[in-house]
PDB file of C-alpha atoms in Angstrom:
ATOM      1  CA  UNK A   1       2.286  63.919 -77.897  1.00 83.00           C
ATOM      2  CA  UNK A   2       4.255  64.385 -81.128  1.00 91.00           C
ATOM      3  CA  UNK A   3       1.167  63.635 -83.214  1.00 91.00           C
ATOM      4  CA  UNK A   4      -0.881  66.177 -81.228  1.00 88.00           C
ATOM      5  CA  UNK A   5       1.792  68.873 -81.555  1.00 90.00           C
ATOM      6  CA  UNK A   6       2.147  68.162 -85.271  1.00 92.00           C
ATOM      7  CA  UNK A   7      -1.591  68.718 -85.711  1.00 90.00           C
ATOM      8  CA  UNK A   8      -1.348  72.098 -83.965  1.00 89.00           C
ATOM      9  CA  UNK A   9       1.578  73.730 -85.804  1.00 91.00           C
ATOM     10  CA  UNK A  10       2.378  74.677 -89.398  1.00 91.00           C
ATOM     11  CA  UNK A  11       3.958  72.245 -91.854  1.00 91.00           C
ATOM     12  CA  UNK A  12       7.213  74.222 -91.733  1.00 90.00           C
ATOM     13  CA  UNK A  13       7.696  73.775 -87.988  1.00 92.00           C
ATOM     14  CA  UNK A  14      10.700  71.643 -87.045  1.00 92.00           C
ATOM     15  CA  UNK A  15      10.778  69.311 -84.054  1.00 94.00           C
ATOM     16  CA  UNK A  16      13.695  68.883 -81.635  1.00 92.00           C
ATOM     17  CA  UNK A  17      13.490  65.328 -80.333  1.00 93.00           C
ATOM     18  CA  UNK A  18      15.770  63.372 -78.053  1.00 92.00           C
ATOM     19  CA  UNK A  19      17.585  60.812 -80.172  1.00 94.00           C
ATOM     20  CA  UNK A  20      16.545  57.281 -79.249  1.00 93.00           C
ATOM     21  CA  UNK A  21      16.421  54.079 -81.263  1.00 91.00           C
ATOM     22  CA  UNK A  22      12.716  53.495 -80.621  1.00 89.00           C
ATOM     23  CA  UNK A  23      11.734  57.058 -81.560  1.00 92.00           C
ATOM     24  CA  UNK A  24      13.627  56.767 -84.837  1.00 94.00           C
ATOM     25  CA  UNK A  25      12.059  53.407 -85.690  1.00 90.00           C
ATOM     26  CA  UNK A  26       8.488  54.472 -84.951  1.00 90.00           C
ATOM     27  CA  UNK A  27       8.631  57.853 -86.685  1.00 94.00           C
ATOM     28  CA  UNK A  28      10.352  56.534 -89.813  1.00 93.00           C
ATOM     29  CA  UNK A  29       7.741  53.768 -90.118  1.00 89.00           C
ATOM     30  CA  UNK A  30       4.953  56.280 -89.496  1.00 91.00           C
ATOM     31  CA  UNK A  31       5.943  59.100 -91.843  1.00 94.00           C
ATOM     32  CA  UNK A  32       9.193  58.989 -93.807  1.00 93.00           C
ATOM     33  CA  UNK A  33       8.817  62.572 -95.065  1.00 94.00           C
ATOM     34  CA  UNK A  34       8.315  63.935 -91.538  1.00 96.00           C
ATOM     35  CA  UNK A  35      11.214  61.822 -90.282  1.00 96.00           C
ATOM     36  CA  UNK A  36      13.703  63.075 -92.875  1.00 95.00           C
ATOM     37  CA  UNK A  37      12.677  66.743 -93.165  1.00 95.00           C
ATOM     38  CA  UNK A  38      11.102  67.982 -89.950  1.00 95.00           C
ATOM     39  CA  UNK A  39      13.108  66.437 -87.124  1.00 95.00           C
ATOM     40  CA  UNK A  40      16.365  67.620 -85.591  1.00 92.00           C
ATOM     41  CA  UNK A  41      17.717  64.937 -83.295  1.00 94.00           C
ATOM     42  CA  UNK A  42      19.382  66.103 -80.090  1.00 92.00           C
ATOM     43  CA  UNK A  43      21.350  64.250 -77.420  1.00 91.00           C
ATOM     44  CA  UNK A  44      20.962  64.274 -73.676  1.00 86.00           C
ATOM     45  CA  UNK A  45      23.158  66.627 -71.603  1.00 86.00           C
ATOM     46  CA  UNK A  46      23.991  68.871 -74.549  1.00 85.00           C
ATOM     47  CA  UNK A  47      23.083  72.562 -74.936  1.00 86.00           C
ATOM     48  CA  UNK A  48      21.472  73.828 -78.151  1.00 84.00           C
ATOM     49  CA  UNK A  49      20.667  77.366 -79.233  1.00 85.00           C
ATOM     50  CA  UNK A  50      18.134  78.602 -81.771  1.00 84.00           C
ATOM     51  CA  UNK A  51      19.751  81.196 -84.059  1.00 84.00           C
ATOM     52  CA  UNK A  52      16.715  81.982 -86.203  1.00 83.00           C
ATOM     53  CA  UNK A  53      13.037  81.798 -85.383  1.00 82.00           C
ATOM     54  CA  UNK A  54      11.589  80.903 -81.983  1.00 84.00           C
ATOM     55  CA  UNK A  55      11.572  77.872 -79.714  1.00 85.00           C
ATOM     56  CA  UNK A  56       8.386  76.500 -78.164  1.00 84.00           C
ATOM     57  CA  UNK A  57       8.786  73.965 -75.365  1.00 81.00           C
ATOM     58  CA  UNK A  58       5.919  71.516 -74.785  1.00 75.00           C
ATOM     59  CA  UNK A  59       5.330  71.038 -71.054  1.00 75.00           C
ATOM     60  CA  UNK A  60       2.569  68.736 -69.933  1.00 69.00           C
ATOM     61  CA  UNK A  61       0.781  70.371 -66.959  1.00 68.00           C
ATOM     62  CA  UNK A  62      -1.030  67.210 -65.929  1.00 64.00           C
ATOM     63  CA  UNK A  63      -1.038  63.508 -66.715  1.00 57.00           C
ATOM     64  CA  UNK A  64      -4.812  63.337 -66.445  1.00 62.00           C
ATOM     65  CA  UNK A  65      -6.327  62.238 -69.734  1.00 58.00           C
ATOM     66  CA  UNK A  66      -8.891  64.850 -70.761  1.00 56.00           C
ATOM     67  CA  UNK A  67     -10.066  62.931 -73.836  1.00 53.00           C
ATOM     68  CA  UNK A  68     -11.357  59.693 -72.362  1.00 52.00           C
ATOM     69  CA  UNK A  69     -10.072  56.181 -73.046  1.00 56.00           C
ATOM     70  CA  UNK A  70      -9.104  56.522 -76.678  1.00 60.00           C
ATOM     71  CA  UNK A  71      -9.587  60.205 -77.532  1.00 67.00           C
ATOM     72  CA  UNK A  72      -5.940  60.959 -76.798  1.00 70.00           C
ATOM     73  CA  UNK A  73      -4.979  58.657 -79.682  1.00 77.00           C
ATOM     74  CA  UNK A  74      -7.060  60.546 -82.257  1.00 82.00           C
ATOM     75  CA  UNK A  75      -4.230  62.785 -83.593  1.00 87.00           C
ATOM     76  CA  UNK A  76      -1.983  59.756 -84.044  1.00 87.00           C
ATOM     77  CA  UNK A  77      -4.702  57.672 -85.685  1.00 84.00           C
ATOM     78  CA  UNK A  78      -5.458  60.546 -88.074  1.00 87.00           C
ATOM     79  CA  UNK A  79      -1.749  60.797 -88.913  1.00 90.00           C
ATOM     80  CA  UNK A  80      -1.636  57.076 -89.663  1.00 86.00           C
ATOM     81  CA  UNK A  81      -4.593  57.459 -92.040  1.00 83.00           C
ATOM     82  CA  UNK A  82      -2.741  60.201 -93.921  1.00 87.00           C
ATOM     83  CA  UNK A  83       0.292  57.973 -94.492  1.00 85.00           C
ATOM     84  CA  UNK A  84      -1.436  54.605 -94.930  1.00 78.00           C
ATOM     85  CA  UNK A  85      -1.692  52.424 -97.990  1.00 70.00           C
ATOM     86  CA  UNK A  86      -4.771  50.227 -97.704  1.00 67.00           C
ATOM     87  CA  UNK A  87      -3.803  46.571 -97.462  1.00 64.00           C
ATOM     88  CA  UNK A  88      -5.573  44.396-100.015  1.00 64.00           C
ATOM     89  CA  UNK A  89      -5.046  41.141 -98.129  1.00 69.00           C
ATOM     90  CA  UNK A  90      -6.699  40.809 -94.735  1.00 80.00           C
ATOM     91  CA  UNK A  91      -5.075  38.493 -92.227  1.00 84.00           C
ATOM     92  CA  UNK A  92      -5.536  36.972 -88.799  1.00 83.00           C
ATOM     93  CA  UNK A  93      -2.518  37.893 -86.687  1.00 83.00           C
ATOM     94  CA  UNK A  94      -1.688  35.577 -83.795  1.00 80.00           C
ATOM     95  CA  UNK A  95       0.842  36.708 -81.200  1.00 75.00           C
ATOM     96  CA  UNK A  96       3.104  34.095 -79.659  1.00 68.00           C
ATOM     97  CA  UNK A  97       1.701  32.359 -76.563  1.00 61.00           C
ATOM     98  CA  UNK A  98       4.846  30.625 -75.312  1.00 55.00           C
ATOM     99  CA  UNK A  99       5.426  33.192 -72.588  1.00 56.00           C
ATOM    100  CA  UNK A 100       4.303  32.949 -68.973  1.00 51.00           C
ATOM    101  CA  UNK A 101       1.811  31.547 -68.102  1.00 53.00           C
ATOM    102  CA  UNK A 102       1.638  29.683 -71.457  1.00 58.00           C
ATOM    103  CA  UNK A 103       4.070  26.930 -72.433  1.00 70.00           C
ATOM    104  CA  UNK A 104       5.209  26.109 -75.969  1.00 74.00           C
ATOM    105  CA  UNK A 105       3.066  22.956 -75.948  1.00 79.00           C
ATOM    106  CA  UNK A 106       0.100  25.008 -74.782  1.00 77.00           C
ATOM    107  CA  UNK A 107       0.701  27.456 -77.622  1.00 77.00           C
ATOM    108  CA  UNK A 108       0.661  24.650 -80.183  1.00 83.00           C
ATOM    109  CA  UNK A 109      -2.636  23.397 -78.767  1.00 84.00           C
ATOM    110  CA  UNK A 110      -4.119  26.914 -79.014  1.00 81.00           C
ATOM    111  CA  UNK A 111      -2.946  27.258 -82.634  1.00 86.00           C
ATOM    112  CA  UNK A 112      -4.490  23.874 -83.431  1.00 88.00           C
ATOM    113  CA  UNK A 113      -7.854  25.049 -82.077  1.00 87.00           C
ATOM    114  CA  UNK A 114      -7.593  28.370 -83.951  1.00 87.00           C
ATOM    115  CA  UNK A 115      -6.878  26.636 -87.280  1.00 90.00           C
ATOM    116  CA  UNK A 116      -9.682  24.146 -86.672  1.00 91.00           C
ATOM    117  CA  UNK A 117     -12.128  26.958 -85.884  1.00 89.00           C
ATOM    118  CA  UNK A 118     -11.068  28.852 -89.024  1.00 89.00           C
ATOM    119  CA  UNK A 119     -11.725  25.771 -91.126  1.00 91.00           C
ATOM    120  CA  UNK A 120     -15.019  25.041 -89.394  1.00 91.00           C
ATOM    121  CA  UNK A 121     -16.308  28.585 -89.970  1.00 89.00           C
ATOM    122  CA  UNK A 122     -14.837  28.870 -93.472  1.00 91.00           C
ATOM    123  CA  UNK A 123     -12.523  31.760 -92.527  1.00 88.00           C
ATOM    124  CA  UNK A 124     -10.380  32.413 -95.578  1.00 88.00           C
ATOM    125  CA  UNK A 125      -7.947  35.000 -94.207  1.00 89.00           C
ATOM    126  CA  UNK A 126      -4.316  33.964 -93.877  1.00 89.00           C
ATOM    127  CA  UNK A 127      -3.130  33.137 -90.339  1.00 89.00           C
ATOM    128  CA  UNK A 128       0.056  35.111 -89.604  1.00 87.00           C
ATOM    129  CA  UNK A 129       2.176  34.237 -86.565  1.00 84.00           C
ATOM    130  CA  UNK A 130       3.735  37.340 -85.044  1.00 81.00           C
ATOM    131  CA  UNK A 131       7.051  36.110 -83.691  1.00 71.00           C
ATOM    132  CA  UNK A 132       9.583  37.742 -81.384  1.00 63.00           C
ATOM    133  CA  UNK A 133      12.038  38.169 -84.281  1.00 61.00           C
ATOM    134  CA  UNK A 134       9.591  40.498 -86.062  1.00 60.00           C
ATOM    135  CA  UNK A 135       9.440  42.952 -83.168  1.00 63.00           C
ATOM    136  CA  UNK A 136      12.693  44.645 -84.172  1.00 65.00           C
ATOM    137  CA  UNK A 137      11.411  45.846 -87.543  1.00 80.00           C
ATOM    138  CA  UNK A 138       8.882  48.644 -87.063  1.00 83.00           C
ATOM    139  CA  UNK A 139       8.033  48.811 -90.777  1.00 83.00           C
ATOM    140  CA  UNK A 140       7.210  45.093 -90.729  1.00 83.00           C
ATOM    141  CA  UNK A 141       5.153  45.564 -87.567  1.00 84.00           C
ATOM    142  CA  UNK A 142       3.100  48.300 -89.214  1.00 84.00           C
ATOM    143  CA  UNK A 143       2.536  46.190 -92.306  1.00 84.00           C
ATOM    144  CA  UNK A 144       1.544  43.137 -90.249  1.00 85.00           C
ATOM    145  CA  UNK A 145      -1.024  44.858 -88.053  1.00 84.00           C
ATOM    146  CA  UNK A 146      -2.344  47.175 -90.756  1.00 83.00           C
ATOM    147  CA  UNK A 147      -3.532  44.120 -92.692  1.00 84.00           C
ATOM    148  CA  UNK A 148      -5.072  42.478 -89.618  1.00 85.00           C
ATOM    149  CA  UNK A 149      -8.762  41.612 -89.664  1.00 85.00           C
ATOM    150  CA  UNK A 150      -8.431  39.830 -86.326  1.00 86.00           C
ATOM    151  CA  UNK A 151      -5.665  39.895 -83.698  1.00 86.00           C
ATOM    152  CA  UNK A 152      -5.334  37.010 -81.240  1.00 85.00           C
ATOM    153  CA  UNK A 153      -3.051  36.837 -78.222  1.00 79.00           C
ATOM    154  CA  UNK A 154      -2.634  36.348 -74.473  1.00 75.00           C
ATOM    155  CA  UNK A 155      -4.569  38.650 -72.165  1.00 66.00           C
ATOM    156  CA  UNK A 156      -3.010  41.988 -71.199  1.00 61.00           C
ATOM    157  CA  UNK A 157      -0.367  41.888 -73.918  1.00 59.00           C
ATOM    158  CA  UNK A 158      -2.306  44.205 -76.266  1.00 51.00           C
ATOM    159  CA  UNK A 159       0.277  43.070 -78.798  1.00 56.00           C
ATOM    160  CA  UNK A 160       2.718  45.611 -77.397  1.00 54.00           C
ATOM    161  CA  UNK A 161       0.546  48.553 -78.370  1.00 70.00           C
ATOM    162  CA  UNK A 162       0.684  47.520 -82.024  1.00 78.00           C
ATOM    163  CA  UNK A 163      -3.092  47.865 -82.235  1.00 77.00           C
ATOM    164  CA  UNK A 164      -2.377  51.510 -83.062  1.00 80.00           C
ATOM    165  CA  UNK A 165      -1.498  50.460 -86.626  1.00 82.00           C
ATOM    166  CA  UNK A 166      -4.865  48.805 -87.284  1.00 81.00           C
ATOM    167  CA  UNK A 167      -7.684  50.213 -89.455  1.00 76.00           C
ATOM    168  CA  UNK A 168      -8.445  53.557 -87.719  1.00 73.00           C
ATOM    169  CA  UNK A 169     -11.599  54.616 -89.548  1.00 74.00           C
ATOM    170  CA  UNK A 170     -14.034  51.713 -89.987  1.00 76.00           C
ATOM    171  CA  UNK A 171     -17.272  52.799 -91.644  1.00 78.00           C
ATOM    172  CA  UNK A 172     -19.277  50.037 -89.960  1.00 77.00           C
ATOM    173  CA  UNK A 173     -18.972  47.365 -87.276  1.00 75.00           C
ATOM    174  CA  UNK A 174     -18.001  44.743 -89.850  1.00 75.00           C
ATOM    175  CA  UNK A 175     -14.833  46.677 -90.671  1.00 77.00           C
ATOM    176  CA  UNK A 176     -13.682  46.920 -87.057  1.00 80.00           C
ATOM    177  CA  UNK A 177     -10.476  45.098 -86.222  1.00 83.00           C
ATOM    178  CA  UNK A 178     -11.336  42.248 -83.865  1.00 83.00           C
ATOM    179  CA  UNK A 179      -9.268  41.532 -80.754  1.00 81.00           C
ATOM    180  CA  UNK A 180      -9.480  38.085 -79.217  1.00 81.00           C
ATOM    181  CA  UNK A 181      -7.601  37.623 -75.946  1.00 76.00           C
ATOM    182  CA  UNK A 182      -7.156  34.413 -73.982  1.00 74.00           C
ATOM    183  CA  UNK A 183      -7.373  34.864 -70.199  1.00 68.00           C
ATOM    184  CA  UNK A 184      -5.877  32.267 -67.801  1.00 62.00           C
ATOM    185  CA  UNK A 185      -8.025  30.711 -65.082  1.00 60.00           C
ATOM    186  CA  UNK A 186      -8.915  32.558 -61.891  1.00 59.00           C
ATOM    187  CA  UNK A 187      -6.057  30.863 -60.041  1.00 55.00           C
ATOM    188  CA  UNK A 188      -3.479  32.651 -62.205  1.00 53.00           C
ATOM    189  CA  UNK A 189      -1.700  35.323 -60.165  1.00 49.00           C
ATOM    190  CA  UNK A 190      -2.016  37.862 -62.970  1.00 50.00           C
ATOM    191  CA  UNK A 191      -5.772  37.508 -63.384  1.00 45.00           C
ATOM    192  CA  UNK A 192      -7.747  40.719 -62.835  1.00 46.00           C
ATOM    193  CA  UNK A 193     -11.326  41.498 -61.915  1.00 45.00           C
ATOM    194  CA  UNK A 194     -12.213  40.856 -65.557  1.00 46.00           C
ATOM    195  CA  UNK A 195     -11.776  37.150 -64.824  1.00 43.00           C
ATOM    196  CA  UNK A 196     -14.726  37.347 -62.437  1.00 46.00           C
ATOM    197  CA  UNK A 197     -17.108  38.318 -65.215  1.00 47.00           C
ATOM    198  CA  UNK A 198     -19.127  35.953 -67.356  1.00 48.00           C
ATOM    199  CA  UNK A 199     -17.292  34.893 -70.474  1.00 46.00           C
ATOM    200  CA  UNK A 200     -16.962  35.480 -73.299  1.00 48.00           C
ATOM    201  CA  UNK A 201     -16.435  39.131 -72.435  1.00 48.00           C
ATOM    202  CA  UNK A 202     -17.047  41.534 -75.318  1.00 49.00           C
ATOM    203  CA  UNK A 203     -16.931  45.283 -75.808  1.00 51.00           C
ATOM    204  CA  UNK A 204     -16.326  47.943 -78.422  1.00 52.00           C
ATOM    205  CA  UNK A 205     -13.632  50.550 -77.798  1.00 50.00           C
ATOM    206  CA  UNK A 206     -12.801  53.173 -80.388  1.00 53.00           C
ATOM    207  CA  UNK A 207     -12.385  51.418 -83.731  1.00 54.00           C
ATOM    208  CA  UNK A 208     -11.950  47.940 -82.177  1.00 50.00           C
ATOM    209  CA  UNK A 209     -14.197  45.028 -81.276  1.00 55.00           C
ATOM    210  CA  UNK A 210     -12.751  43.424 -78.157  1.00 52.00           C
ATOM    211  CA  UNK A 211     -13.357  39.831 -76.977  1.00 55.00           C
ATOM    212  CA  UNK A 212     -11.934  37.824 -74.064  1.00 50.00           C
ATOM    213  CA  UNK A 213     -12.094  34.069 -73.552  1.00 51.00           C
ATOM    214  CA  UNK A 214     -11.181  32.304 -70.329  1.00 45.00           C
TER     215      UNK A 214
END
């Protein structure tokens, strides 16, 4: 919503945003200049008055997405392009698997197979393990996923929405960021109708190439 509003107003327009830790982390990592010069942070249950200029309040009339699956992300992806520095080193980012329904031992077995497959197919990118400790640093998160050539993780995690930091404007299919998700067996309580399809499951959504393995 902020990215859409930013694209619609002049560069001198200030934003009144409710002060939260997550909002500060995301916006500072996204655009330091916008964060420091165009935001006025406000607190809940406090009254503010505008002494000069006018106040426009954004009210969403409906939660129906009018832009399809990924169209609503276009303003944000464009904003990311404007503030991005192209990463020279491409990596393979692997999210941690030792969360339900995966055990730590199961995670180590998965990593073993990933490394073996990389060696077998002469994949030269560096394998980066995205650990829980890294999730607190939004700047590090952006850097990690912006360099990603491939992202691997458990099904339905979507790496916490961090795919938004990946290459937003690939010029061809080869430049698309690849997503590889591992889906548990059909007996897993969290399995969805996707588990009933033939695997591997593959699709292209927006600027991503999406793969699922069961």
